N, CA, C and O atoms as a DFTB+ gen file, in Angstrom:
528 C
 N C O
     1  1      -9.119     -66.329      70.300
     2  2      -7.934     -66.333      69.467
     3  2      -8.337     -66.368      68.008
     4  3      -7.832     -65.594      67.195
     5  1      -9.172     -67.194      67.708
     6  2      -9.826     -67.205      66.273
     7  2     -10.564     -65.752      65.771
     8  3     -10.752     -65.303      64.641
     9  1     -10.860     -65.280      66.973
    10  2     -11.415     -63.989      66.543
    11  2     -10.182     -62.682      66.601
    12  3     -10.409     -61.492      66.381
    13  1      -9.505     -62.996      66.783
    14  2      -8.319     -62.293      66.569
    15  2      -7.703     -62.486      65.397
    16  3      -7.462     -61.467      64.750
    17  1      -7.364     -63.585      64.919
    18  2      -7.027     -63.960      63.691
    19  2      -7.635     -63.635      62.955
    20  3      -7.023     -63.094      62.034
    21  1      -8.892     -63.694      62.829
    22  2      -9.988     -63.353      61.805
    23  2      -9.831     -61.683      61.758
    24  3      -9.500     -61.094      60.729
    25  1     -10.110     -61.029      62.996
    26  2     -10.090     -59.493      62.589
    27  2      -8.519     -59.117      62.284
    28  3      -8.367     -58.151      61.537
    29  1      -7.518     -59.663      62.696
    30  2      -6.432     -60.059      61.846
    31  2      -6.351     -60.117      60.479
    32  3      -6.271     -59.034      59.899
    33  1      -6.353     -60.793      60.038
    34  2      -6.413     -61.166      58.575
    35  2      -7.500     -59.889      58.029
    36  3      -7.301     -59.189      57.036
    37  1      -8.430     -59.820      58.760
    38  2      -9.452     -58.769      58.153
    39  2      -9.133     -57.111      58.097
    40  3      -9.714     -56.283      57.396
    41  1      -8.053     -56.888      59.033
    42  2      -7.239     -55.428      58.906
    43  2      -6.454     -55.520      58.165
    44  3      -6.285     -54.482      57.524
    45  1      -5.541     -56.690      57.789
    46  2      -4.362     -57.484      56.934
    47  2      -5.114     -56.279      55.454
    48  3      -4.716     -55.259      54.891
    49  1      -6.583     -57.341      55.338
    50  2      -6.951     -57.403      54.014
    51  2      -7.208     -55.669      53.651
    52  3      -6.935     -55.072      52.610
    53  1      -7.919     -55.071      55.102
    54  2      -8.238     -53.800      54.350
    55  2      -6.925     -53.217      54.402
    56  3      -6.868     -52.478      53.418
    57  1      -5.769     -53.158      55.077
    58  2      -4.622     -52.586      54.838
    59  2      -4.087     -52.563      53.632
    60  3      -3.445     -51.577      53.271
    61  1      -4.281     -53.724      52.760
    62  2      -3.619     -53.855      51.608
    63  2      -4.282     -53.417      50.323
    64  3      -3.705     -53.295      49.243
    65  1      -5.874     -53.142      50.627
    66  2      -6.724     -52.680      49.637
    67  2      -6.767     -50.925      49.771
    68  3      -7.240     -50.070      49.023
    69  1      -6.187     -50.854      50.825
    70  2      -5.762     -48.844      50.877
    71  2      -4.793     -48.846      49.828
    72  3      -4.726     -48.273      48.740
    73  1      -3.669     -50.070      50.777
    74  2      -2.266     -49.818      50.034
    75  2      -2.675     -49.891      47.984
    76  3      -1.971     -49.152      47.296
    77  1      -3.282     -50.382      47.566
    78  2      -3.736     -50.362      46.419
    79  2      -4.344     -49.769      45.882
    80  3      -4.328     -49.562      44.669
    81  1      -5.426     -49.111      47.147
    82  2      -5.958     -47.474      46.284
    83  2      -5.154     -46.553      46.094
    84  3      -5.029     -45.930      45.040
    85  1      -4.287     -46.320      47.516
    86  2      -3.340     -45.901      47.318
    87  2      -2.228     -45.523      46.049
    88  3      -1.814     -44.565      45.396
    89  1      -2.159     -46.161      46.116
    90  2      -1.410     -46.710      44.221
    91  2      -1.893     -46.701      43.097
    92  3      -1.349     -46.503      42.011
    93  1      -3.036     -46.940      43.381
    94  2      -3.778     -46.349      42.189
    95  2      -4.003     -44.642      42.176
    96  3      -3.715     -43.816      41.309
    97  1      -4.525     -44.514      43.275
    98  2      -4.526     -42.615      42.946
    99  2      -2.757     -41.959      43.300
   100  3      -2.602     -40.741      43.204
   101  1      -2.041     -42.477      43.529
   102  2      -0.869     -42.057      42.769
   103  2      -0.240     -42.703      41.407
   104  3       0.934     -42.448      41.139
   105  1      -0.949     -43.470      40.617
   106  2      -0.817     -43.140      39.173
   107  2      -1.647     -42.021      38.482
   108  3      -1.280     -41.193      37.649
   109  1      -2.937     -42.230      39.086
   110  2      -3.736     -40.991      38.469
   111  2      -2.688     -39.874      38.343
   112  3      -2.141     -39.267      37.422
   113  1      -2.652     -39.876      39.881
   114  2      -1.956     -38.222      40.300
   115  2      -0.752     -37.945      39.530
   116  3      -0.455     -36.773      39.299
   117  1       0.167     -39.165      38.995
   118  2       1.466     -38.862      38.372
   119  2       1.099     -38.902      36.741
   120  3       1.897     -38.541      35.877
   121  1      -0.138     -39.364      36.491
   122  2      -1.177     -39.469      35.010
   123  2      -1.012     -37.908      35.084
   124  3      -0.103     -37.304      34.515
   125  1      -2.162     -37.221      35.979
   126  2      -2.543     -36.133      35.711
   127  2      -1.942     -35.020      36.151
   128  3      -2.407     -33.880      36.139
   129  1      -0.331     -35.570      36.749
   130  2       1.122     -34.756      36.332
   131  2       1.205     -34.232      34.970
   132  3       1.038     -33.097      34.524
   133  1       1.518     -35.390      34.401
   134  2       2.379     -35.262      32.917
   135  2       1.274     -34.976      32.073
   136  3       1.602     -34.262      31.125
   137  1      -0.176     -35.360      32.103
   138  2      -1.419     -34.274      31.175
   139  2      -0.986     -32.646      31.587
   140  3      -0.835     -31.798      30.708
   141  1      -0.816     -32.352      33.017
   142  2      -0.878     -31.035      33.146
   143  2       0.960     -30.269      32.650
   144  3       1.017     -29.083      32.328
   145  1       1.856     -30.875      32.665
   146  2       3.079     -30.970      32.199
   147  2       2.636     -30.424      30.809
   148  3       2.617     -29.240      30.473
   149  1       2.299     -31.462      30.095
   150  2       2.332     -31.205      28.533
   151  2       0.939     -30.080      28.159
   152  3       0.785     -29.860      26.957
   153  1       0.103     -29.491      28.981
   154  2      -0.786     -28.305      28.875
   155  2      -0.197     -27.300      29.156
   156  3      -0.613     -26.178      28.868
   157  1       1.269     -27.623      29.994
   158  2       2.013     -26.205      30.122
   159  2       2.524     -25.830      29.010
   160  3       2.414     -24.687      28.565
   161  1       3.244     -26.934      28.357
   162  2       4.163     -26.609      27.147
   163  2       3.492     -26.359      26.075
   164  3       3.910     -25.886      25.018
   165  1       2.131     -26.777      26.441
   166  2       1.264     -26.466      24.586
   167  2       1.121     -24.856      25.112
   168  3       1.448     -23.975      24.317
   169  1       0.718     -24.550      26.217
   170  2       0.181     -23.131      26.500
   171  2       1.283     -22.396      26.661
   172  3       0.905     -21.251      26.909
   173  1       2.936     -22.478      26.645
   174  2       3.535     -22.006      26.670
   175  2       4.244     -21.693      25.016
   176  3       4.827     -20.638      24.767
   177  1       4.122     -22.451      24.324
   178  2       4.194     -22.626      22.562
   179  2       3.079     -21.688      21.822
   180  3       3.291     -20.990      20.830
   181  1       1.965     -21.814      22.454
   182  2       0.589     -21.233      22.116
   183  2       1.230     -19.403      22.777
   184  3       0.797     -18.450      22.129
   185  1       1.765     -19.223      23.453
   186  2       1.926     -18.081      24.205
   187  2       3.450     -17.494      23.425
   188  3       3.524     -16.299      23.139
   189  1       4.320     -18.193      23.200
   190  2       5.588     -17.787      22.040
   191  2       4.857     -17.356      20.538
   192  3       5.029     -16.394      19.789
   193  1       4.139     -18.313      20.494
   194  2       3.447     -18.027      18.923
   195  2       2.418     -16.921      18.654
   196  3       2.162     -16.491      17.529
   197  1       1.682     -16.377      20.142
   198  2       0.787     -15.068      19.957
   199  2       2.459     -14.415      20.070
   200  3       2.726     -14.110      18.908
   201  1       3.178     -14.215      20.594
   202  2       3.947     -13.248      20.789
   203  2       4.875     -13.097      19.473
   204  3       5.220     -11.931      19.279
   205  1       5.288     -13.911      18.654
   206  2       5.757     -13.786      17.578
   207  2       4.395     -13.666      15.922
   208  3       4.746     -13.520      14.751
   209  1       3.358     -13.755      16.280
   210  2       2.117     -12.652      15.696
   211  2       1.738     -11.648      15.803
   212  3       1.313     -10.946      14.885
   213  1       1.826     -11.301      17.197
   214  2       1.693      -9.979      17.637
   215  2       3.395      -8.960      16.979
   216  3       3.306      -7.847      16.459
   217  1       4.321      -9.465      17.124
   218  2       5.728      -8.999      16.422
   219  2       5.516      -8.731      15.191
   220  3       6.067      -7.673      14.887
   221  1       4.607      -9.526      13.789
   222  2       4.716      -9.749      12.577
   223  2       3.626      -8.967      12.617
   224  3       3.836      -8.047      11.827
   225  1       2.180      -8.800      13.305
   226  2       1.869      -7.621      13.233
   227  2       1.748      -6.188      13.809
   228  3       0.860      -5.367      14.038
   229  1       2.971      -6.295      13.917
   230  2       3.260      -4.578      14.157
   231  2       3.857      -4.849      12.859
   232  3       3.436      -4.238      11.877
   233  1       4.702      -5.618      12.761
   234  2       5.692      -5.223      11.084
   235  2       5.072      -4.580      10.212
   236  3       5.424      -3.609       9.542
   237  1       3.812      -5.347      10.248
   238  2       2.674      -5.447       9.157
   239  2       2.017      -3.774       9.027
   240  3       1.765      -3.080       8.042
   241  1       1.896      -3.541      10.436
   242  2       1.521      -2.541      10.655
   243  2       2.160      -1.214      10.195
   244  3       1.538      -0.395       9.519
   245  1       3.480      -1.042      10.611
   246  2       4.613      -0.384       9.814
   247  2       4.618      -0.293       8.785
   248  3       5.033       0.704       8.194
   249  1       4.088      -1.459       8.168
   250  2       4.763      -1.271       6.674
   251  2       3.277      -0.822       5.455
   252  3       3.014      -0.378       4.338
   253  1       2.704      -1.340       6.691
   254  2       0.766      -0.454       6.104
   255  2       1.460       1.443       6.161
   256  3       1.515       2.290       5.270
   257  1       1.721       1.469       7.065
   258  2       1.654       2.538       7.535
   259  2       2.450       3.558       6.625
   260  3       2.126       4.741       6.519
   261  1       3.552       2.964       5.964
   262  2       4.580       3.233       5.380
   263  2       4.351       3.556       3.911
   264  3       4.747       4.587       3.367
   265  1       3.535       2.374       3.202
   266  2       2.610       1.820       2.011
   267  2       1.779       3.415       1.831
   268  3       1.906       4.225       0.913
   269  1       1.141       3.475       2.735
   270  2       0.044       4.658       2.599
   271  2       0.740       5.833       2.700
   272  3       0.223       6.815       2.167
   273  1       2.158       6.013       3.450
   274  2       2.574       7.501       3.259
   275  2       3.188       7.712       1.784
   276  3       3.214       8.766       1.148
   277  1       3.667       6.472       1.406
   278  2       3.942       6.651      -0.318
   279  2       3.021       6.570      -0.929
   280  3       3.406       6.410      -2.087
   281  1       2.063       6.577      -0.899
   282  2       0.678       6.544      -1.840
   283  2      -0.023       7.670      -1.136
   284  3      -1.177       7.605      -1.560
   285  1       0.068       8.814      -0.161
   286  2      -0.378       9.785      -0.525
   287  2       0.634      10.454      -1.193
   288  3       0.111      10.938      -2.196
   289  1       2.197      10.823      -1.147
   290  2       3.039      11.423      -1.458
   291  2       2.707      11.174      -3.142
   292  3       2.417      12.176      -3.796
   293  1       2.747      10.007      -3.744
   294  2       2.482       9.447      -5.339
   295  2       0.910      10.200      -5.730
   296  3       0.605      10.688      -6.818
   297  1       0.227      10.136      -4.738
   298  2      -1.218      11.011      -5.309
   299  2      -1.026      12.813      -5.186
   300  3      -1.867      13.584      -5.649
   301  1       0.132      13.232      -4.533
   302  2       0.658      14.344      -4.355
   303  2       1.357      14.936      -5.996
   304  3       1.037      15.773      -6.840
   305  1       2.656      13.759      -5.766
   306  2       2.956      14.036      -7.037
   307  2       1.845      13.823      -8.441
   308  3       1.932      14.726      -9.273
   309  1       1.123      13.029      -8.657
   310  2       0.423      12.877      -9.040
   311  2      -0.495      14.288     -10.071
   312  3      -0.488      14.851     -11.166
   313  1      -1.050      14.264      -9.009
   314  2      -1.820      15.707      -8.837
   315  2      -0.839      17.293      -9.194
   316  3      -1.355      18.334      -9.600
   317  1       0.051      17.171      -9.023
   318  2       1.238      18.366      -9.207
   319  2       1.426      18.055     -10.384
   320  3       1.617      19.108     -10.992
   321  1       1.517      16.703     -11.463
   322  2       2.249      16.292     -12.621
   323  2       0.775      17.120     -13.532
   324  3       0.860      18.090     -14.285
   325  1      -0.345      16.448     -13.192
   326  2      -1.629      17.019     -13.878
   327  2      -1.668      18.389     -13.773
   328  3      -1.976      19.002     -14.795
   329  1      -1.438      18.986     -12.814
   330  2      -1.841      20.420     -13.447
   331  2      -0.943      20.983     -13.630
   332  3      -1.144      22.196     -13.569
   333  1       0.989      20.442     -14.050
   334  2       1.684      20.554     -14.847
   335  2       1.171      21.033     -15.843
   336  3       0.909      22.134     -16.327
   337  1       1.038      19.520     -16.154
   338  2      -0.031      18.950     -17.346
   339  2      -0.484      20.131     -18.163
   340  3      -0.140      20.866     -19.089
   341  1      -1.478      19.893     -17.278
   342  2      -2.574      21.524     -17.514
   343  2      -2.018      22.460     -17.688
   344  3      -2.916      23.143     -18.179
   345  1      -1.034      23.170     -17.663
   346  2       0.087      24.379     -17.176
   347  2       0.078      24.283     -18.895
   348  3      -0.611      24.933     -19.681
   349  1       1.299      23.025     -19.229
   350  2       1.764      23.269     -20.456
   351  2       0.867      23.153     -21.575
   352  3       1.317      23.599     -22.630
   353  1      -0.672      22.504     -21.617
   354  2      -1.178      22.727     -22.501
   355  2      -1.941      23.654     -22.719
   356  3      -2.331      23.757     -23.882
   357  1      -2.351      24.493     -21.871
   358  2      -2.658      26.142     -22.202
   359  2      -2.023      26.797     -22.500
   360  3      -2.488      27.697     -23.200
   361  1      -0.242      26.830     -22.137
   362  2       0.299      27.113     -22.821
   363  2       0.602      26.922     -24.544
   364  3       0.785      27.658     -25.513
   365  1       0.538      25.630     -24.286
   366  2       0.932      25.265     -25.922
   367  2      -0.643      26.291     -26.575
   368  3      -0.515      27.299     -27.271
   369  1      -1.705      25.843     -26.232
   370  2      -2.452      26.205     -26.759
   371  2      -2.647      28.019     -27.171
   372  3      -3.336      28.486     -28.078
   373  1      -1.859      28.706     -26.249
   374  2      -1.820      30.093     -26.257
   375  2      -0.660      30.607     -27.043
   376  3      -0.319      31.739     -27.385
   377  1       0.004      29.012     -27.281
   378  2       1.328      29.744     -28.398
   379  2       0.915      29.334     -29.738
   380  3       1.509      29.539     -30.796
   381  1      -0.242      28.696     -29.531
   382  2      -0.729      27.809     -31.225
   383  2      -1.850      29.293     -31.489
   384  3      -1.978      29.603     -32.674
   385  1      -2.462      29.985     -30.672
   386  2      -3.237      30.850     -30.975
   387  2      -2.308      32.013     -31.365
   388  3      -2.615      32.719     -32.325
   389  1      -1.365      32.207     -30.775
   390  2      -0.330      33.289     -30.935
   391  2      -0.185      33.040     -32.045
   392  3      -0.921      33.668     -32.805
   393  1       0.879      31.952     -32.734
   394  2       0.993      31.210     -33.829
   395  2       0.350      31.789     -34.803
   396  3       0.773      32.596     -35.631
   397  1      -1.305      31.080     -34.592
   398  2      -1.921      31.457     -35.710
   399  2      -2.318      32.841     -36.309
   400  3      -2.557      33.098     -37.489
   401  1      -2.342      34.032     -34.770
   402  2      -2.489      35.429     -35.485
   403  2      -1.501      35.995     -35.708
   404  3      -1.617      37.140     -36.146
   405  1       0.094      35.343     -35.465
   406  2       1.161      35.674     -36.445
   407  2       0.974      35.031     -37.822
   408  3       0.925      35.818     -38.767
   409  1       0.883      33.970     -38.034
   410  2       0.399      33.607     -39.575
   411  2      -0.520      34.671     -40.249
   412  3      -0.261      35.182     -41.338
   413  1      -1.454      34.911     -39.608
   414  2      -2.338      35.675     -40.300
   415  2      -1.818      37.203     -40.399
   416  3      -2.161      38.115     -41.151
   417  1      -1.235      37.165     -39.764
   418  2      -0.250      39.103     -39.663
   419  2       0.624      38.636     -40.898
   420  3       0.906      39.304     -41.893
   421  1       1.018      37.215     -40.574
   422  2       2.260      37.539     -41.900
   423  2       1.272      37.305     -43.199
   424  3       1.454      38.154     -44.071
   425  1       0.544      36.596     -43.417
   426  2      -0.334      36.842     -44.366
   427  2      -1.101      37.736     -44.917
   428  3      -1.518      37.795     -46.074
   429  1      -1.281      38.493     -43.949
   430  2      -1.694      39.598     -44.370
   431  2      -0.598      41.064     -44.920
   432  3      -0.743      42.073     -45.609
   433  1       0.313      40.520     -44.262
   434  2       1.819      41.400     -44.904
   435  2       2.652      40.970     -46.512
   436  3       3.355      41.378     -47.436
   437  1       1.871      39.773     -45.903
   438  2       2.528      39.629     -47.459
   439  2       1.737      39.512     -48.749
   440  3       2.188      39.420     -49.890
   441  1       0.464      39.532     -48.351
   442  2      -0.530      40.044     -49.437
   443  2      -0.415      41.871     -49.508
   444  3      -0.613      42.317     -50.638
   445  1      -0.198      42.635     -48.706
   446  2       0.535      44.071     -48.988
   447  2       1.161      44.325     -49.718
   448  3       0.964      45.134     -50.625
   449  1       2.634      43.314     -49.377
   450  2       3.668      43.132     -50.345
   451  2       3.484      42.697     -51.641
   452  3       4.529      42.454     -52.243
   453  1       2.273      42.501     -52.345
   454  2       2.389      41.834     -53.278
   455  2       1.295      42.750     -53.779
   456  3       1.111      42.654     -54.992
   457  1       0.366      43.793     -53.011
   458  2      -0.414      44.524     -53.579
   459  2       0.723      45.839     -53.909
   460  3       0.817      46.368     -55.017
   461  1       1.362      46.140     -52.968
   462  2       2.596      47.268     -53.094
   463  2       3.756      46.536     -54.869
   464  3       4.215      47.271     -55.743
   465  1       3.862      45.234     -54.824
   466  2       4.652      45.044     -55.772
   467  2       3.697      44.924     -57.128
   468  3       4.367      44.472     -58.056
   469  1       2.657      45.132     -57.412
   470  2       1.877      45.152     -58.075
   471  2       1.649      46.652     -58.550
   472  3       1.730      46.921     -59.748
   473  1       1.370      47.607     -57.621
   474  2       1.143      48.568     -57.771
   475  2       2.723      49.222     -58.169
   476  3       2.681      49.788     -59.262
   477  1       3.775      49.252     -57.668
   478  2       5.215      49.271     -58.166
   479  2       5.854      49.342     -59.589
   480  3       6.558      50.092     -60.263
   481  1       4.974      47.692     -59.696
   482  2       5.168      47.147     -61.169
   483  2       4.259      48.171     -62.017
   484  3       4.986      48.802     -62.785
   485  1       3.164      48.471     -62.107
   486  2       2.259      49.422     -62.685
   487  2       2.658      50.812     -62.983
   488  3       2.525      51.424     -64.042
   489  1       3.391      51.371     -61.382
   490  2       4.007      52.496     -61.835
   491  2       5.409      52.761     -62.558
   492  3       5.895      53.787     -63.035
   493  1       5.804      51.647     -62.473
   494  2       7.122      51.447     -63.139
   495  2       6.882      51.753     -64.872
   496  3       7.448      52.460     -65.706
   497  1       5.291      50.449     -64.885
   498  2       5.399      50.458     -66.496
   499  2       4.777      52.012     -66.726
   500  3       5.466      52.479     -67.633
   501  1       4.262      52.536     -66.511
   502  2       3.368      54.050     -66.474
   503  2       4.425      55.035     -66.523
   504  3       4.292      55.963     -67.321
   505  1       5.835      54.956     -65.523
   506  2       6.365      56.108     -66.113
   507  2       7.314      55.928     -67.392
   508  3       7.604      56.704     -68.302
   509  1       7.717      54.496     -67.088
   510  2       8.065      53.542     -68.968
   511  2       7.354      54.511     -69.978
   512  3       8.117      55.293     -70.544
   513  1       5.944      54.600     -70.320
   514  2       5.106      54.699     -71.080
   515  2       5.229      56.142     -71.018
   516  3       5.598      56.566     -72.114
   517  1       5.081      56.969     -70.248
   518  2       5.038      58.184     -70.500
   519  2       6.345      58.921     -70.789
   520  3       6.416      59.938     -71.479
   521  1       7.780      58.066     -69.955
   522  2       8.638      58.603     -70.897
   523  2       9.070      58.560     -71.628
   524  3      10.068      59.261     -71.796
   525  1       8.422      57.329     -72.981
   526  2       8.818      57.031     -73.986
   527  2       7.937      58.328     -74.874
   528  3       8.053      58.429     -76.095
């Protein structure tokens, strides 16, 4: 009977030291619930936030994309304004040369005019003189 009691009490004791591991690895287990709980929500925050980077760069991307078609179009115009450019100052320059060999035509016409009014004046006084 004593040895009944004894292995008694002695199943008692290991029964209650399960029941306590027991309990202890279901805190772990409800511990390493709520660690894995809150690794969802960081990895699910972490997973909204690539997806709203990945959104801002495409924007980004667009608007690169966009940036550079006005900056070749501006190096287009650009380039069209310069050899405008170029256009009108050969021109100017071909009307300043024009210019100048009309100056010199009229200069030279009007040194004529003034050799003709010279010579005019001469014959004027000459037939003065001879028909006096």
């Amino acid at each position: 009977l004593q040895q009944q009691g004894d292995a008694s009490s002695s199943s008692s004791q290991a029964v209650k030291d399960l029941q306590h591991q027991l309990a202890s690895r279901e805190s772990e287990v409800g511990a390493m619930s709520d660690k894995l709980a809150q690794l969802k929500a960081l990895l699910e925050a972490r997973d909204r936030r690539v997806e709203d980077l990945l959104s801002e760069l495409e924007e980004v991307k667009e608007v690169a994309k966009v940036a550079q078609q006005q900056k070749l179009e501006l190096e287009a115009k650009q380039q069209s304004l310069r050899e405008a450019s170029e256009r009108l100052q050969d021109e100017v320059r071909g009307d300043g040369e024009e210019a100048d060999v009309n100056l010199q035509q009229l200069r030279g016409l009007e040194e004529r005019n003034k050799k003709l009014e010279q010579a005019k004046s001469v014959r004027g006084e000459r037939l003065e003189t001879s028909a006096s």
